[in-house]
PDB file of C-alpha atoms and ligand atoms in Angstrom:
ATOM      1  CA  MET A 704      -0.063  -0.010  -0.050  1.00 94.00           C
ATOM      2  CA  LEU A 705       2.504   2.380   1.168  1.00 98.00           C
ATOM      3  CA  LYS A 706       6.067   2.030   0.523  1.00 98.00           C
ATOM      4  CA  VAL A 707       8.948   4.641   1.837  1.00 98.00           C
ATOM      5  CA  SER A 708      12.525   3.797   0.462  1.00 98.00           C
ATOM      6  CA  GLY A 709      15.641   5.344   1.429  1.00 98.00           C
ATOM      7  CA  LEU A 710      14.349   9.035   2.677  1.00 98.00           C
ATOM      8  CA  ASN A 711      16.327  11.636   3.276  1.00 98.00           C
ATOM      9  CA  PHE A 712      14.878  15.134   4.149  1.00 98.00           C
ATOM     10  CA  TYR A 713      16.789  18.294   5.454  1.00 98.00           C
ATOM     11  CA  TYR A 714      15.731  21.432   6.924  1.00 97.00           C
ATOM     12  CA  GLY A 715      17.891  23.612   5.387  1.00 95.00           C
ATOM     13  CA  GLU A 716      21.212  22.345   6.037  1.00 94.00           C
ATOM     14  CA  SER A 717      20.111  20.066   9.212  1.00 97.00           C
ATOM     15  CA  HIS A 718      19.667  16.455   8.062  1.00 97.00           C
ATOM     16  CA  ILE A 719      16.060  15.093   9.499  1.00 98.00           C
ATOM     17  CA  LEU A 720      15.645  11.876   8.143  1.00 98.00           C
ATOM     18  CA  ARG A 721      18.116   9.546   7.543  1.00 98.00           C
ATOM     19  CA  ASP A 722      17.736   6.713   4.723  1.00 98.00           C
ATOM     20  CA  VAL A 723      14.109   5.793   6.183  1.00 98.00           C
ATOM     21  CA  ASP A 724      12.317   2.864   4.962  1.00 98.00           C
ATOM     22  CA  LEU A 725       8.958   1.983   5.949  1.00 98.00           C
ATOM     23  CA  THR A 726       5.904  -0.014   4.390  1.00 98.00           C
ATOM     24  CA  VAL A 727       2.282  -0.299   5.480  1.00 98.00           C
ATOM     25  CA  PRO A 728       0.520  -3.416   4.283  1.00 96.00           C
ATOM     26  CA  ARG A 729      -2.760  -2.899   3.109  1.00 95.00           C
ATOM     27  CA  GLY A 730      -5.350  -3.135   5.874  1.00 94.00           C
ATOM     28  CA  GLU A 731      -3.036  -2.995   8.525  1.00 96.00           C
ATOM     29  CA  MET A 732      -1.870  -0.688  11.729  1.00 97.00           C
ATOM     30  CA  VAL A 733       1.432   0.797  11.508  1.00 98.00           C
ATOM     31  CA  CYS A 734       2.995   2.736  14.477  1.00 97.00           C
ATOM     32  CA  LEU A 735       5.819   4.792  14.438  1.00 97.00           C
ATOM     33  CA  ILE A 736       7.527   5.479  18.037  1.00 96.00           C
ATOM     34  CA  GLY A 737      10.390   7.748  19.139  1.00 95.00           C
ATOM     35  CA  ARG A 738      11.243  10.299  21.387  1.00 94.00           C
ATOM     36  CA  ASN A 739      10.356  14.165  20.958  1.00 93.00           C
ATOM     37  CA  GLY A 740      12.521  15.899  17.806  1.00 95.00           C
ATOM     38  CA  VAL A 741      13.486  12.744  16.423  1.00 96.00           C
ATOM     39  CA  GLY A 742      11.637  13.519  13.187  1.00 97.00           C
ATOM     40  CA  LYS A 743       8.351  11.532  13.106  1.00 97.00           C
ATOM     41  CA  THR A 744       5.807  14.440  12.465  1.00 97.00           C
ATOM     42  CA  THR A 745       8.435  15.165   9.642  1.00 98.00           C
ATOM     43  CA  LEU A 746       8.258  12.069   7.909  1.00 98.00           C
ATOM     44  CA  LEU A 747       4.427  12.294   8.151  1.00 98.00           C
ATOM     45  CA  LYS A 748       4.954  15.498   6.104  1.00 98.00           C
ATOM     46  CA  ASN A 749       6.851  13.894   3.458  1.00 98.00           C
ATOM     47  CA  ILE A 750       4.433  11.009   3.203  1.00 98.00           C
ATOM     48  CA  VAL A 751       1.241  13.340   3.000  1.00 98.00           C
ATOM     49  CA  GLY A 752       3.039  16.220   0.294  1.00 97.00           C
ATOM     50  CA  LEU A 753       3.636  19.027   2.720  1.00 97.00           C
ATOM     51  CA  LEU A 754       7.503  18.654   2.483  1.00 97.00           C
ATOM     52  CA  LYS A 755       9.503  17.315  -0.223  1.00 97.00           C
ATOM     53  CA  PRO A 756      12.577  15.112   0.970  1.00 97.00           C
ATOM     54  CA  ARG A 757      16.270  15.601  -0.772  1.00 97.00           C
ATOM     55  CA  GLN A 758      16.408  11.788  -1.863  1.00 97.00           C
ATOM     56  CA  GLY A 759      14.532   8.488  -1.756  1.00 98.00           C
ATOM     57  CA  SER A 760      10.932   7.535  -3.051  1.00 97.00           C
ATOM     58  CA  ILE A 761       7.822   6.955  -1.900  1.00 98.00           C
ATOM     59  CA  GLN A 762       4.923   4.369  -3.575  1.00 98.00           C
ATOM     60  CA  PHE A 763       1.635   4.519  -2.692  1.00 98.00           C
ATOM     61  CA  ASP A 764      -0.394   1.483  -4.385  1.00 95.00           C
ATOM     62  CA  GLY A 765       2.552   0.727  -6.846  1.00 94.00           C
ATOM     63  CA  HIS A 766       2.799   4.316  -7.796  1.00 96.00           C
ATOM     64  CA  PRO A 767       5.511   7.106  -7.158  1.00 97.00           C
ATOM     65  CA  ILE A 768       3.605  10.179  -5.595  1.00 97.00           C
ATOM     66  CA  LEU A 769       6.384  12.424  -4.768  1.00 97.00           C
ATOM     67  CA  ASN A 770       5.569  14.478  -7.619  1.00 95.00           C
ATOM     68  CA  LEU A 771       2.017  14.913  -6.274  1.00 97.00           C
ATOM     69  CA  SER A 772       0.744  17.930  -4.449  1.00 97.00           C
ATOM     70  CA  PRO A 773      -0.962  17.151  -0.796  1.00 96.00           C
ATOM     71  CA  ASP A 774      -4.421  17.797  -2.648  1.00 94.00           C
ATOM     72  CA  ARG A 775      -3.591  15.057  -5.256  1.00 95.00           C
ATOM     73  CA  ARG A 776      -2.145  12.847  -2.761  1.00 96.00           C
ATOM     74  CA  ALA A 777      -5.516  13.342  -1.134  1.00 95.00           C
ATOM     75  CA  ARG A 778      -7.758  12.912  -3.666  1.00 93.00           C
ATOM     76  CA  HIS A 779      -5.534   9.317  -4.009  1.00 95.00           C
ATOM     77  CA  GLY A 780      -6.453   8.312  -0.883  1.00 96.00           C
ATOM     78  CA  ILE A 781      -3.983   9.452   1.566  1.00 97.00           C
ATOM     79  CA  ALA A 782      -5.835  11.160   4.678  1.00 96.00           C
ATOM     80  CA  TYR A 783      -3.479  13.130   7.056  1.00 96.00           C
ATOM     81  CA  VAL A 784      -4.796  14.290  10.869  1.00 96.00           C
ATOM     82  CA  PRO A 785      -1.938  16.416  11.779  1.00 94.00           C
ATOM     83  CA  GLN A 786      -0.405  16.690  15.205  1.00 91.00           C
ATOM     84  CA  GLY A 787      -2.882  19.243  17.389  1.00 84.00           C
ATOM     85  CA  ARG A 788      -5.903  18.249  14.855  1.00 76.00           C
ATOM     86  CA  GLU A 789      -6.075  21.812  13.152  1.00 84.00           C
ATOM     87  CA  ILE A 790     -10.087  21.615  13.009  1.00 91.00           C
ATOM     88  CA  ILE A 791     -11.307  24.820  12.249  1.00 95.00           C
ATOM     89  CA  PRO A 792     -12.749  26.700  15.159  1.00 94.00           C
ATOM     90  CA  ARG A 793     -14.953  29.108  13.749  1.00 95.00           C
ATOM     91  CA  LEU A 794     -16.973  26.839  11.507  1.00 96.00           C
ATOM     92  CA  THR A 795     -19.486  24.269  12.974  1.00 96.00           C
ATOM     93  CA  VAL A 796     -18.803  20.686  13.347  1.00 96.00           C
ATOM     94  CA  LYS A 797     -21.040  20.258  10.232  1.00 95.00           C
ATOM     95  CA  GLU A 798     -19.051  22.216   7.946  1.00 94.00           C
ATOM     96  CA  ASN A 799     -15.814  21.181   9.237  1.00 95.00           C
ATOM     97  CA  LEU A 800     -17.157  17.350   8.490  1.00 95.00           C
ATOM     98  CA  LEU A 801     -18.320  18.561   5.109  1.00 93.00           C
ATOM     99  CA  LEU A 802     -14.504  19.863   4.204  1.00 91.00           C
ATOM    100  CA  GLY A 803     -13.322  16.669   4.524  1.00 91.00           C
ATOM    101  CA  LEU A 804     -15.563  15.805   1.294  1.00 89.00           C
ATOM    102  CA  GLU A 805     -13.109  17.801  -0.774  1.00 83.00           C
ATOM    103  CA  ALA A 806     -10.502  14.673  -0.794  1.00 82.00           C
ATOM    104  CA  ASN A 807     -13.902  12.129  -1.546  1.00 83.00           C
ATOM    105  CA  PRO A 808     -13.780  10.710  -5.647  1.00 77.00           C
ATOM    106  CA  ASN A 809     -17.269   9.928  -4.787  1.00 77.00           C
ATOM    107  CA  LYS A 810     -18.193  13.348  -3.673  1.00 73.00           C
ATOM    108  CA  PRO A 811     -21.852  13.799  -3.444  1.00 69.00           C
ATOM    109  CA  LYS A 812     -23.228  16.793  -5.203  1.00 67.00           C
ATOM    110  CA  LYS A 813     -25.975  17.515  -2.696  1.00 65.00           C
ATOM    111  CA  ARG A 814     -24.030  18.481   0.528  1.00 56.00           C
ATOM    112  CA  ASP A 815     -26.530  18.730   2.813  1.00 60.00           C
ATOM    113  CA  THR A 816     -27.221  15.199   3.351  1.00 62.00           C
ATOM    114  CA  ALA A 817     -23.609  14.060   2.795  1.00 74.00           C
ATOM    115  CA  ILE A 818     -22.499  12.588   5.963  1.00 87.00           C
ATOM    116  CA  PRO A 819     -22.856   9.246   6.472  1.00 89.00           C
ATOM    117  CA  ASP A 820     -24.290   7.485   9.412  1.00 90.00           C
ATOM    118  CA  ASP A 821     -21.001   5.217   9.961  1.00 90.00           C
ATOM    119  CA  ILE A 822     -19.256   8.556  10.881  1.00 93.00           C
ATOM    120  CA  PHE A 823     -21.791   8.859  13.905  1.00 94.00           C
ATOM    121  CA  GLU A 824     -21.677   5.347  14.550  1.00 92.00           C
ATOM    122  CA  LEU A 825     -18.109   5.800  15.100  1.00 93.00           C
ATOM    123  CA  PHE A 826     -18.067   9.181  17.002  1.00 94.00           C
ATOM    124  CA  PRO A 827     -21.617   9.268  18.337  1.00 93.00           C
ATOM    125  CA  VAL A 828     -21.097  12.445  20.327  1.00 93.00           C
ATOM    126  CA  LEU A 829     -20.406  14.466  17.548  1.00 95.00           C
ATOM    127  CA  GLU A 830     -23.911  13.763  15.968  1.00 94.00           C
ATOM    128  CA  THR A 831     -25.354  15.888  18.868  1.00 94.00           C
ATOM    129  CA  MET A 832     -23.068  18.853  18.326  1.00 95.00           C
ATOM    130  CA  LEU A 833     -23.339  19.247  14.835  1.00 95.00           C
ATOM    131  CA  THR A 834     -24.117  22.876  14.772  1.00 95.00           C
ATOM    132  CA  ARG A 835     -21.922  23.568  17.698  1.00 97.00           C
ATOM    133  CA  MET A 836     -18.415  25.613  16.885  1.00 96.00           C
ATOM    134  CA  GLY A 837     -15.420  23.485  16.399  1.00 95.00           C
ATOM    135  CA  GLY A 838     -13.292  25.659  18.585  1.00 94.00           C
ATOM    136  CA  ASP A 839     -15.887  25.418  21.465  1.00 95.00           C
ATOM    137  CA  LEU A 840     -15.449  21.445  21.436  1.00 94.00           C
ATOM    138  CA  SER A 841     -12.909  19.676  23.797  1.00 91.00           C
ATOM    139  CA  GLY A 842      -9.890  18.523  23.035  1.00 91.00           C
ATOM    140  CA  GLY A 843     -10.859  14.742  22.889  1.00 91.00           C
ATOM    141  CA  GLN A 844     -14.246  15.795  20.804  1.00 93.00           C
ATOM    142  CA  GLN A 845     -12.068  17.815  18.382  1.00 94.00           C
ATOM    143  CA  GLN A 846      -9.648  14.871  17.708  1.00 94.00           C
ATOM    144  CA  GLN A 847     -12.782  12.625  17.230  1.00 94.00           C
ATOM    145  CA  LEU A 848     -13.863  15.513  14.607  1.00 96.00           C
ATOM    146  CA  ALA A 849     -10.816  15.535  12.931  1.00 96.00           C
ATOM    147  CA  ILE A 850     -10.735  11.950  12.252  1.00 96.00           C
ATOM    148  CA  ALA A 851     -14.063  11.839  11.037  1.00 96.00           C
ATOM    149  CA  ARG A 852     -13.332  14.858   8.950  1.00 95.00           C
ATOM    150  CA  ALA A 853     -10.668  12.478   7.534  1.00 95.00           C
ATOM    151  CA  LEU A 854     -12.854   9.755   6.935  1.00 95.00           C
ATOM    152  CA  MET A 855     -15.076  11.918   5.035  1.00 93.00           C
ATOM    153  CA  GLY A 856     -12.648  11.575   1.999  1.00 92.00           C
ATOM    154  CA  GLN A 857     -13.001   7.804   1.893  1.00 93.00           C
ATOM    155  CA  PRO A 858      -9.485   7.184   2.381  1.00 96.00           C
ATOM    156  CA  GLN A 859      -7.327   4.262   2.108  1.00 97.00           C
ATOM    157  CA  LEU A 860      -4.585   5.117   4.148  1.00 98.00           C
ATOM    158  CA  LEU A 861      -5.139   7.475   7.329  1.00 97.00           C
ATOM    159  CA  VAL A 862      -1.754   9.111   8.602  1.00 98.00           C
ATOM    160  CA  LEU A 863      -2.324  10.170  12.251  1.00 97.00           C
ATOM    161  CA  ASP A 864      -0.005  12.517  14.155  1.00 97.00           C
ATOM    162  CA  GLU A 865      -0.495  11.567  17.971  1.00 95.00           C
ATOM    163  CA  PRO A 866      -3.952  11.470  17.995  1.00 94.00           C
ATOM    164  CA  THR A 867      -4.160  11.170  21.527  1.00 92.00           C
ATOM    165  CA  GLU A 868      -1.641  13.682  23.194  1.00 91.00           C
ATOM    166  CA  GLY A 869      -3.038  15.857  25.404  1.00 88.00           C
ATOM    167  CA  ILE A 870      -6.194  13.962  25.800  1.00 90.00           C
ATOM    168  CA  GLN A 871      -7.773  12.280  28.874  1.00 88.00           C
ATOM    169  CA  PRO A 872      -7.545   8.631  29.037  1.00 88.00           C
ATOM    170  CA  SER A 873     -11.036   7.680  28.751  1.00 87.00           C
ATOM    171  CA  ILE A 874     -11.687   9.592  25.255  1.00 89.00           C
ATOM    172  CA  ILE A 875      -7.999   7.777  24.457  1.00 92.00           C
ATOM    173  CA  LEU A 876     -10.027   4.358  24.773  1.00 92.00           C
ATOM    174  CA  ASP A 877     -13.041   5.904  22.548  1.00 90.00           C
ATOM    175  CA  ILE A 878     -10.515   6.977  20.031  1.00 92.00           C
ATOM    176  CA  GLU A 879      -8.180   3.844  19.946  1.00 94.00           C
ATOM    177  CA  ALA A 880     -11.790   1.518  19.547  1.00 93.00           C
ATOM    178  CA  ALA A 881     -13.006   4.015  16.749  1.00 93.00           C
ATOM    179  CA  VAL A 882      -9.502   3.690  14.834  1.00 94.00           C
ATOM    180  CA  LYS A 883      -9.548  -0.144  15.481  1.00 94.00           C
ATOM    181  CA  LYS A 884     -13.366  -0.379  14.186  1.00 93.00           C
ATOM    182  CA  ILE A 885     -12.371   2.051  11.029  1.00 93.00           C
ATOM    183  CA  ILE A 886      -9.733  -0.666  10.028  1.00 94.00           C
ATOM    184  CA  ARG A 887     -11.930  -3.557  10.438  1.00 92.00           C
ATOM    185  CA  THR A 888     -15.178  -1.982   8.689  1.00 91.00           C
ATOM    186  CA  THR A 889     -13.308  -0.121   5.903  1.00 91.00           C
ATOM    187  CA  GLY A 890     -10.231  -2.192   5.388  1.00 90.00           C
ATOM    188  CA  VAL A 891      -8.199   1.051   5.566  1.00 95.00           C
ATOM    189  CA  SER A 892      -4.327   1.147   6.594  1.00 97.00           C
ATOM    190  CA  VAL A 893      -3.451   3.469   8.991  1.00 98.00           C
ATOM    191  CA  LEU A 894       0.270   4.587   9.913  1.00 98.00           C
ATOM    192  CA  LEU A 895      -0.215   6.177  13.367  1.00 97.00           C
ATOM    193  CA  VAL A 896       2.357   8.166  15.339  1.00 97.00           C
ATOM    194  CA  GLU A 897       1.917   7.120  18.884  1.00 94.00           C
ATOM    195  CA  GLN A 898       3.188   7.377  22.542  1.00 91.00           C
ATOM    196  CA  HIS A 899       0.374   5.713  24.694  1.00 91.00           C
ATOM    197  CA  LEU A 900       1.693   2.099  24.977  1.00 90.00           C
ATOM    198  CA  HIS A 901      -1.762   0.315  24.959  1.00 90.00           C
ATOM    199  CA  PHE A 902      -2.566   2.125  21.731  1.00 93.00           C
ATOM    200  CA  VAL A 903       0.868   1.434  20.514  1.00 94.00           C
ATOM    201  CA  ARG A 904       0.234  -2.028  21.133  1.00 93.00           C
ATOM    202  CA  GLN A 905      -2.924  -2.143  19.114  1.00 94.00           C
ATOM    203  CA  ALA A 906      -0.897  -1.834  15.711  1.00 96.00           C
ATOM    204  CA  ASP A 907       0.028  -4.914  14.122  1.00 97.00           C
ATOM    205  CA  ARG A 908       3.823  -3.195  13.350  1.00 97.00           C
ATOM    206  CA  TYR A 909       5.824  -0.955  15.137  1.00 97.00           C
ATOM    207  CA  TYR A 910       9.065   0.833  13.465  1.00 97.00           C
ATOM    208  CA  ALA A 911      11.192   3.005  16.159  1.00 96.00           C
ATOM    209  CA  MET A 912      12.780   6.072  15.114  1.00 96.00           C
ATOM    210  CA  GLN A 913      16.161   7.883  16.802  1.00 95.00           C
ATOM    211  CA  LYS A 914      17.814  10.849  15.265  1.00 95.00           C
ATOM    212  CA  GLY A 915      15.958  10.830  12.178  1.00 97.00           C
ATOM    213  CA  GLY A 916      16.810   7.055  11.416  1.00 97.00           C
ATOM    214  CA  ILE A 917      14.592   4.022  11.851  1.00 97.00           C
ATOM    215  CA  VAL A 918      16.554   2.059  14.547  1.00 95.00           C
ATOM    216  CA  ALA A 919      14.337  -1.135  15.269  1.00 94.00           C
ATOM    217  CA  SER A 920      10.778  -2.402  13.980  1.00 96.00           C
ATOM    218  CA  GLY A 921       9.005  -5.671  13.902  1.00 96.00           C
ATOM    219  CA  PRO A 922       5.551  -6.991  14.953  1.00 97.00           C
ATOM    220  CA  THR A 923       3.903  -4.833  18.015  1.00 95.00           C
ATOM    221  CA  HIS A 924       3.872  -8.433  19.829  1.00 93.00           C
ATOM    222  CA  GLU A 925       7.226  -8.350  20.091  1.00 92.00           C
ATOM    223  CA  LEU A 926       8.057  -4.806  21.477  1.00 90.00           C
ATOM    224  CA  SER A 927      10.415  -5.438  24.245  1.00 86.00           C
ATOM    225  CA  ASN A 928      10.225  -3.441  27.547  1.00 84.00           C
ATOM    226  CA  GLU A 929      13.837  -2.549  26.904  1.00 84.00           C
ATOM    227  CA  VAL A 930      12.483  -1.057  23.515  1.00 85.00           C
ATOM    228  CA  ILE A 931       9.590   0.518  24.862  1.00 85.00           C
ATOM    229  CA  GLN A 932      11.613   2.255  27.478  1.00 85.00           C
ATOM    230  CA  GLN A 933      13.897   3.465  25.183  1.00 87.00           C
ATOM    231  CA  PHE A 934      11.369   4.684  22.477  1.00 87.00           C
ATOM    232  CA  LEU A 935       8.207   6.024  24.336  1.00 84.00           C
ATOM    233  CA  ALA A 936       8.110   8.636  27.196  1.00 70.00           C
ATOM    234  CA  VAL A 937       6.314   6.177  29.546  1.00 56.00           C
TER     235      VAL A 937
HETATM  236  N1  ATP B1241       9.916  24.036  10.292  1.00 87.90           N
HETATM  237  C1  ATP B1241      11.079  23.446  10.411  1.00 87.90           C
HETATM  238  N2  ATP B1241      12.295  23.971  10.661  1.00 87.90           N
HETATM  239  C2  ATP B1241      13.641  23.631  11.235  1.00 87.90           C
HETATM  240  N3  ATP B1241      13.476  22.489  11.799  1.00 87.90           N
HETATM  241  C3  ATP B1241      12.660  22.310  12.147  1.00 87.90           C
HETATM  242  C4  ATP B1241      11.393  22.700  11.439  1.00 87.90           C
HETATM  243  N4  ATP B1241      10.373  21.619  12.316  1.00 87.90           N
HETATM  244  C5  ATP B1241      10.676  20.854  13.099  1.00 87.90           C
HETATM  245  N5  ATP B1241      12.286  20.792  12.897  1.00 87.90           N
HETATM  246  C6  ATP B1241      13.287  20.201  13.688  1.00 87.90           C
HETATM  247  O1  ATP B1241      13.019  18.816  12.984  1.00 87.90           O
HETATM  248  C7  ATP B1241      13.076  17.985  13.963  1.00 87.90           C
HETATM  249  C8  ATP B1241      12.249  17.011  13.670  1.00 87.90           C
HETATM  250  O2  ATP B1241      10.987  17.639  14.331  1.00 87.90           O
HETATM  251  P1  ATP B1241       9.334  16.317  13.966  1.00 87.90           P
HETATM  252  O3  ATP B1241       8.760  17.859  14.387  1.00 87.90           O
HETATM  253  O4  ATP B1241       9.600  15.790  13.155  1.00 87.90           O
HETATM  254  O5  ATP B1241      10.032  15.821  15.705  1.00 87.90           O
HETATM  255  P2  ATP B1241       9.070  14.579  15.994  1.00 87.90           P
HETATM  256  O6  ATP B1241       9.324  13.464  16.301  1.00 87.90           O
HETATM  257  O7  ATP B1241       7.508  14.673  15.263  1.00 87.90           O
HETATM  258  O8  ATP B1241       8.962  15.171  17.584  1.00 87.90           O
HETATM  259  P3  ATP B1241       7.721  15.419  18.746  1.00 87.90           P
HETATM  260  O9  ATP B1241       7.312  14.335  19.133  1.00 87.90           O
HETATM  261  O10 ATP B1241       7.932  16.255  19.595  1.00 87.90           O
HETATM  262  O11 ATP B1241       6.414  15.674  18.030  1.00 87.90           O
HETATM  263  C9  ATP B1241      13.502  18.588  15.154  1.00 87.90           C
HETATM  264  O12 ATP B1241      14.901  18.766  15.699  1.00 87.90           O
HETATM  265  C10 ATP B1241      12.859  20.193  15.148  1.00 87.90           C
HETATM  266  O13 ATP B1241      13.316  20.770  15.882  1.00 87.90           O
HETATM  267 MG1   MG B1242       5.799  15.333  16.116  1.00 87.90          MG
END
């Protein structure tokens, strides 16, 4: 589904990503772990097209995508929920959700009826808040809205950057459950950056990053306490 090979990225002269190889198989959840500032967000931004690497290749569904803009990548099925969520505070929940349709290749013409029920089955709280301003939602609700908005584009790959950062534990479990359900019901693949061990363990595979390079990877059931202590802030 997604294949990153030999990726090198620089901010100016600082070498941020070093020879990164990473694969996300279809229908799987892959988790990228690593301490603050090692380059996790930078890697995701390269994948979704917000940053351009100096070297390397990225293939999606067997096609090279490095020359595609973020919009084109979105329409090819790559949805991105950035760190810090970036929902639009002065639009309502419904308007925020409808923005997600822009990436949808099967975009319905009548926008009014366009929010599918399965979005509300995943995130029931959103249905009760459709007319509320995005900025008035709690952090956890905003995160749910951001993921729901990404799903409105009917993506094939969902890229999530620390979806549980700063969110209370009960909502973390809700978000975790929703992500698992999304994978089960839609067959979407997920690439996740995460610090919460419980959530990390839900993934099929992990990659651990240090100083911009991948230094360990494997099935999450093989994730040792040593690796966890080295790469997660637990
Ligand atoms: N716009 C920028 N210009 C220059 N350097 C940057 C820029 N954005 C990030 N960096 C640097 O690149 C490195 C990697 O940052 P990045 O945000 O990818 O880390 P991260 O692993 O996502 O960290 P965190 O866990 O804190 O989110 C850091 O040293 C950071 O200071
Ligand atoms: Mg980050």
